Structure formats: C-alpha cells, structure tokens
Amino acid sequence: MEFSEVVRRRRMVRRYDDRPVEPTVVDRMLDHATRAPSAGFTQGWAFLRLDTPDAVGRFWRATSPEVPTGSPAQGNDWLDGMRTAPVVIVPLSNKPAYLTRYAEQDKSGSDQRWPVPYWHIDTGMAALLILQTAVDEGLGACFFGIPDQRTQAFRDEFGVPPDFKPIGAITVGHRMPDTGSPGSPARRERKDLDEVVHRNGW
C-alpha cells in the first residue's frame, strides 16, 4: 500500500471480528515502532505485547474491573467492541532512561532542561507507527487511554517496573464496521490546512 494511502486510511477501529492476528504481523508492528525517532537516540520505551486470550482478558479485568470477563459491558458499546480485539499492545515511556542518557559525556542536561517530556512524545511516535503498520497490513487498531485510577492495578497485574509509564494502549485486530455510536470524525469535519498551517509566521 502506498504511504499516502496508509495515512489517509488510518482511523480508530473499535470493533473486531474473531479472526486471530498472525504473530509475524505483530512482530512487524513492534519492529516498526522501534524505528521511531527518539531524543538522543535514547529509545526509552517498552511495549507490553498481549496476544493470548488469557493475557488480553487480564488486561481488561485490570483496567475495567467493573466489567466481568465474558459479560456485556452493560450498554457500553465502546468497551464491548474494544474487548473483541485479539491483541493489545501497551506502549510505555521511561523518563529515567532519558535523564541517564543526557547525563552521558556526549550530552549534558537535566530534568529542568527539557522543554517538553520527550519520553512521552517519542513513545507516542512509536505508537503511531504501530497504528500505521496495522493499516498497511489490512488490520484495524485503536489507541486509547488507561484510566489513571486503574494504572496501579495494571502495573500489578503485569509486573510493570515503576520507571515505566503506560502512555495508553492499542487494540489490534481484523476490523468490523462500528455498530455503536459514531466516533468524533463522523461528527466533526477535518480542519482545512489553511486553518492550522501558518506560513512564515502566525
């Protein structure tokens, strides 16, 4: 698929059919994620790959404990659909890795010198490469947040070290048409370039 087509076709998919995702495809998604740019080539990210029914079920129990596995989400179309994904990938950022990298001889800096949290930004760019690879492979994917009040339960369930922070999660699978409420793109128009691009000055 042409890159421009991958970009245009990318959208958040919230419902999947029951076909499994080939492990080699997930391998490619994660390999592409590691090609994302990172400040100082720190590569301060990690990816939790959940690709068995047990692991995916544990993820949903940890992040949405009010919904028992195997039961409908009490009218929550979004959650009902998302839980049909056979694969969940959790990108995690590692701030201490950046502080360590920028204390090395060829770099100099401290936490106070960072204008923005590049550990999150770099991991977000890696997540986008996962989303784009899903499109290129003919799959659907959706990036979403883990509720803050459930982050510790998620950490405990999967033994995530304290230095790693989940910036969200990505469901992956063979897409099905959404049957619930349409997403925001169906209710809002994409902004024109002239509205968001400021040429040679604001």
Short mmCIF file of C-alpha atoms in Angstrom, two decimals:
data_model
loop_
_atom_site.label_atom_id
_atom_site.label_comp_id
_atom_site.label_asym_id
_atom_site.label_seq_id
_atom_site.Cartn_x
_atom_site.Cartn_y
_atom_site.Cartn_z
CA MET A 1 0.00 0.00 0.00
CA GLU A 2 1.29 3.48 -0.83
CA PHE A 3 2.30 5.51 2.22
CA SER A 4 -0.16 8.29 1.38
CA GLU A 5 -2.94 5.70 1.32
CA VAL A 6 -1.86 4.32 4.72
CA VAL A 7 -2.07 7.83 6.17
CA ARG A 8 -5.48 8.52 4.65
CA ARG A 9 -6.99 5.19 5.69
CA ARG A 10 -5.82 5.30 9.30
CA ARG A 11 -8.68 5.62 11.73
CA MET A 12 -9.52 4.33 15.19
CA VAL A 13 -11.26 0.95 14.88
CA ARG A 14 -13.40 -0.04 17.86
CA ARG A 15 -14.78 -3.46 16.90
CA TYR A 16 -13.05 -6.59 15.58
CA ASP A 17 -14.06 -9.98 14.24
CA ASP A 18 -12.90 -13.25 15.78
CA ARG A 19 -10.01 -13.99 13.41
CA PRO A 20 -6.61 -14.12 15.11
CA VAL A 21 -3.78 -11.79 14.12
CA GLU A 22 -0.71 -13.51 12.74
CA PRO A 23 2.17 -13.28 15.24
CA THR A 24 4.54 -12.23 12.44
CA VAL A 25 2.33 -9.21 11.77
CA VAL A 26 2.54 -8.17 15.42
CA ASP A 27 6.31 -8.66 15.14
CA ARG A 28 6.40 -6.19 12.24
CA MET A 29 4.30 -3.65 14.14
CA LEU A 30 6.72 -3.71 17.05
CA ASP A 31 9.79 -3.68 14.81
CA HIS A 32 8.44 -0.59 13.06
CA ALA A 33 7.69 1.02 16.43
CA THR A 34 11.35 0.78 17.37
CA ARG A 35 12.21 2.80 14.25
CA ALA A 36 10.55 5.90 15.70
CA PRO A 37 12.79 8.90 16.40
CA SER A 38 13.93 9.43 19.96
CA ALA A 39 15.83 12.28 21.62
CA GLY A 40 19.49 11.38 21.92
CA PHE A 41 18.60 8.02 20.37
CA THR A 42 17.61 7.10 23.92
CA GLN A 43 14.92 4.66 22.81
CA GLY A 44 13.39 4.97 26.26
CA TRP A 45 10.32 2.95 25.54
CA ALA A 46 8.97 -0.54 26.10
CA PHE A 47 5.99 -2.39 24.64
CA LEU A 48 3.86 -4.89 26.54
CA ARG A 49 2.53 -7.36 23.98
CA LEU A 50 -0.66 -9.16 25.00
CA ASP A 51 -1.67 -11.67 22.34
CA THR A 52 -3.34 -14.59 24.12
CA PRO A 53 -6.96 -14.69 25.30
CA ASP A 54 -5.76 -15.04 28.89
CA ALA A 55 -3.42 -12.04 28.75
CA VAL A 56 -5.97 -9.85 26.95
CA GLY A 57 -8.63 -10.85 29.49
CA ARG A 58 -6.30 -9.95 32.34
CA PHE A 59 -5.75 -6.55 30.75
CA TRP A 60 -9.47 -5.77 30.65
CA ARG A 61 -10.00 -7.06 34.19
CA ALA A 62 -7.20 -4.83 35.47
CA THR A 63 -8.21 -1.71 33.57
CA SER A 64 -12.01 -2.06 33.81
CA PRO A 65 -12.75 -4.30 36.81
CA GLU A 66 -16.42 -3.37 36.90
CA VAL A 67 -16.94 -5.44 33.73
CA PRO A 68 -16.56 -9.20 34.36
CA THR A 69 -14.85 -11.09 31.55
CA GLY A 70 -17.38 -12.76 29.27
CA SER A 71 -20.24 -10.45 30.18
CA PRO A 72 -21.54 -7.46 28.21
CA ALA A 73 -20.35 -4.03 29.34
CA GLN A 74 -23.83 -3.01 30.46
CA GLY A 75 -24.64 -1.00 27.36
CA ASN A 76 -21.13 0.35 26.85
CA ASP A 77 -20.82 -0.15 23.08
CA TRP A 78 -17.27 1.21 23.02
CA LEU A 79 -15.99 -1.22 25.64
CA ASP A 80 -17.98 -4.14 24.22
CA GLY A 81 -16.35 -3.53 20.86
CA MET A 82 -12.84 -2.93 22.13
CA ARG A 83 -12.86 -6.15 24.13
CA THR A 84 -13.26 -8.11 20.90
CA ALA A 85 -9.64 -7.32 19.91
CA PRO A 86 -7.36 -10.37 19.99
CA VAL A 87 -4.22 -8.26 20.58
CA VAL A 88 -3.47 -5.38 22.93
CA ILE A 89 -0.14 -3.53 22.84
CA VAL A 90 0.75 -1.15 25.67
CA PRO A 91 3.48 1.41 24.85
CA LEU A 92 5.37 2.57 27.94
CA SER A 93 7.76 5.51 28.33
CA ASN A 94 10.80 5.57 30.58
CA LYS A 95 11.78 9.03 31.83
CA PRO A 96 14.84 7.87 33.82
CA ALA A 97 16.34 6.47 30.61
CA TYR A 98 16.36 9.99 29.15
CA LEU A 99 17.85 11.55 32.26
CA THR A 100 20.58 8.92 32.24
CA ARG A 101 21.24 9.36 28.52
CA TYR A 102 21.55 13.16 28.82
CA ALA A 103 23.98 12.82 31.71
CA GLU A 104 26.40 10.97 29.43
CA GLN A 105 29.55 12.61 28.08
CA ASP A 106 28.21 13.49 24.63
CA LYS A 107 25.11 15.08 26.14
CA SER A 108 24.55 17.43 29.01
CA GLY A 109 21.32 18.33 30.70
CA SER A 110 18.90 17.64 33.47
CA ASP A 111 15.19 17.27 34.08
CA GLN A 112 14.93 21.08 34.25
CA ARG A 113 16.27 21.49 30.70
CA TRP A 114 13.52 19.52 28.96
CA PRO A 115 11.06 21.93 27.29
CA VAL A 116 8.57 19.06 26.84
CA PRO A 117 8.51 15.44 28.10
CA TYR A 118 10.21 13.79 25.14
CA TRP A 119 9.95 10.36 26.77
CA HIS A 120 6.20 10.54 26.22
CA ILE A 121 6.45 12.18 22.79
CA ASP A 122 8.91 9.61 21.45
CA THR A 123 6.78 6.73 22.74
CA GLY A 124 3.74 8.36 21.15
CA MET A 125 5.50 8.48 17.79
CA ALA A 126 6.34 4.79 18.19
CA ALA A 127 2.65 4.12 18.89
CA LEU A 128 1.67 5.92 15.68
CA LEU A 129 3.96 3.62 13.70
CA ILE A 130 2.07 0.66 15.19
CA LEU A 131 -1.22 2.21 14.06
CA GLN A 132 0.10 2.85 10.56
CA THR A 133 1.55 -0.64 10.26
CA ALA A 134 -1.84 -2.08 11.19
CA VAL A 135 -3.40 -0.22 8.24
CA ASP A 136 -0.63 -1.37 5.91
CA GLU A 137 -1.30 -4.97 7.00
CA GLY A 138 -5.03 -4.65 6.32
CA LEU A 139 -5.92 -4.56 10.03
CA GLY A 140 -7.63 -2.15 12.36
CA ALA A 141 -6.28 -0.60 15.53
CA CYS A 142 -7.28 1.92 18.18
CA PHE A 143 -5.19 3.96 20.60
CA PHE A 144 -6.90 4.76 23.91
CA GLY A 145 -6.04 5.72 27.46
CA ILE A 146 -5.82 3.55 30.55
CA PRO A 147 -7.83 5.21 33.35
CA ASP A 148 -5.49 6.83 35.85
CA GLN A 149 -7.26 5.15 38.77
CA ARG A 150 -6.58 1.74 37.15
CA THR A 151 -2.90 2.26 36.30
CA GLN A 152 -1.63 0.66 39.51
CA ALA A 153 -3.88 -2.36 39.03
CA PHE A 154 -2.49 -2.69 35.50
CA ARG A 155 1.08 -2.44 36.84
CA ASP A 156 0.41 -5.04 39.49
CA GLU A 157 -1.24 -7.45 37.06
CA PHE A 158 1.66 -7.46 34.62
CA GLY A 159 4.62 -6.68 36.89
CA VAL A 160 5.43 -3.38 35.17
CA PRO A 161 8.50 -1.72 36.75
CA PRO A 162 7.90 1.69 38.36
CA ASP A 163 10.17 3.52 35.88
CA PHE A 164 7.83 2.66 33.00
CA LYS A 165 4.63 4.64 32.46
CA PRO A 166 1.89 3.43 30.12
CA ILE A 167 1.01 6.28 27.76
CA GLY A 168 -2.08 4.40 26.58
CA ALA A 169 -2.91 1.09 24.92
CA ILE A 170 -3.58 -0.12 21.37
CA THR A 171 -6.10 -2.76 20.36
CA VAL A 172 -5.34 -4.62 17.13
CA GLY A 173 -7.46 -6.98 15.05
CA HIS A 174 -9.41 -7.56 11.86
CA ARG A 175 -11.78 -4.64 11.64
CA MET A 176 -15.54 -4.82 11.64
CA PRO A 177 -17.93 -1.94 10.95
CA ASP A 178 -18.76 0.02 14.09
CA THR A 179 -22.28 -0.72 15.26
CA GLY A 180 -22.33 1.68 18.19
CA SER A 181 -22.21 5.45 18.33
CA PRO A 182 -20.10 7.01 15.55
CA GLY A 183 -16.76 8.40 16.63
CA SER A 184 -15.80 12.05 16.67
CA PRO A 185 -14.67 12.13 12.99
CA ALA A 186 -18.26 11.33 12.00
CA ARG A 187 -19.48 14.35 13.95
CA ARG A 188 -16.72 16.83 13.13
CA GLU A 189 -15.11 17.94 9.88
CA ARG A 190 -11.36 17.78 9.36
CA LYS A 191 -9.86 21.25 9.57
CA ASP A 192 -8.53 22.79 6.37
CA LEU A 193 -4.77 23.17 6.02
CA ASP A 194 -5.09 26.94 5.91
CA GLU A 195 -6.71 26.84 9.33
CA VAL A 196 -3.83 25.01 11.01
CA VAL A 197 -0.75 25.86 8.90
CA HIS A 198 0.85 29.28 9.45
CA ARG A 199 3.26 30.06 6.64
CA ASN A 200 6.40 32.01 7.58
CA GLY A 201 4.66 33.49 10.62
CA TRP A 202 1.40 33.34 12.55
#
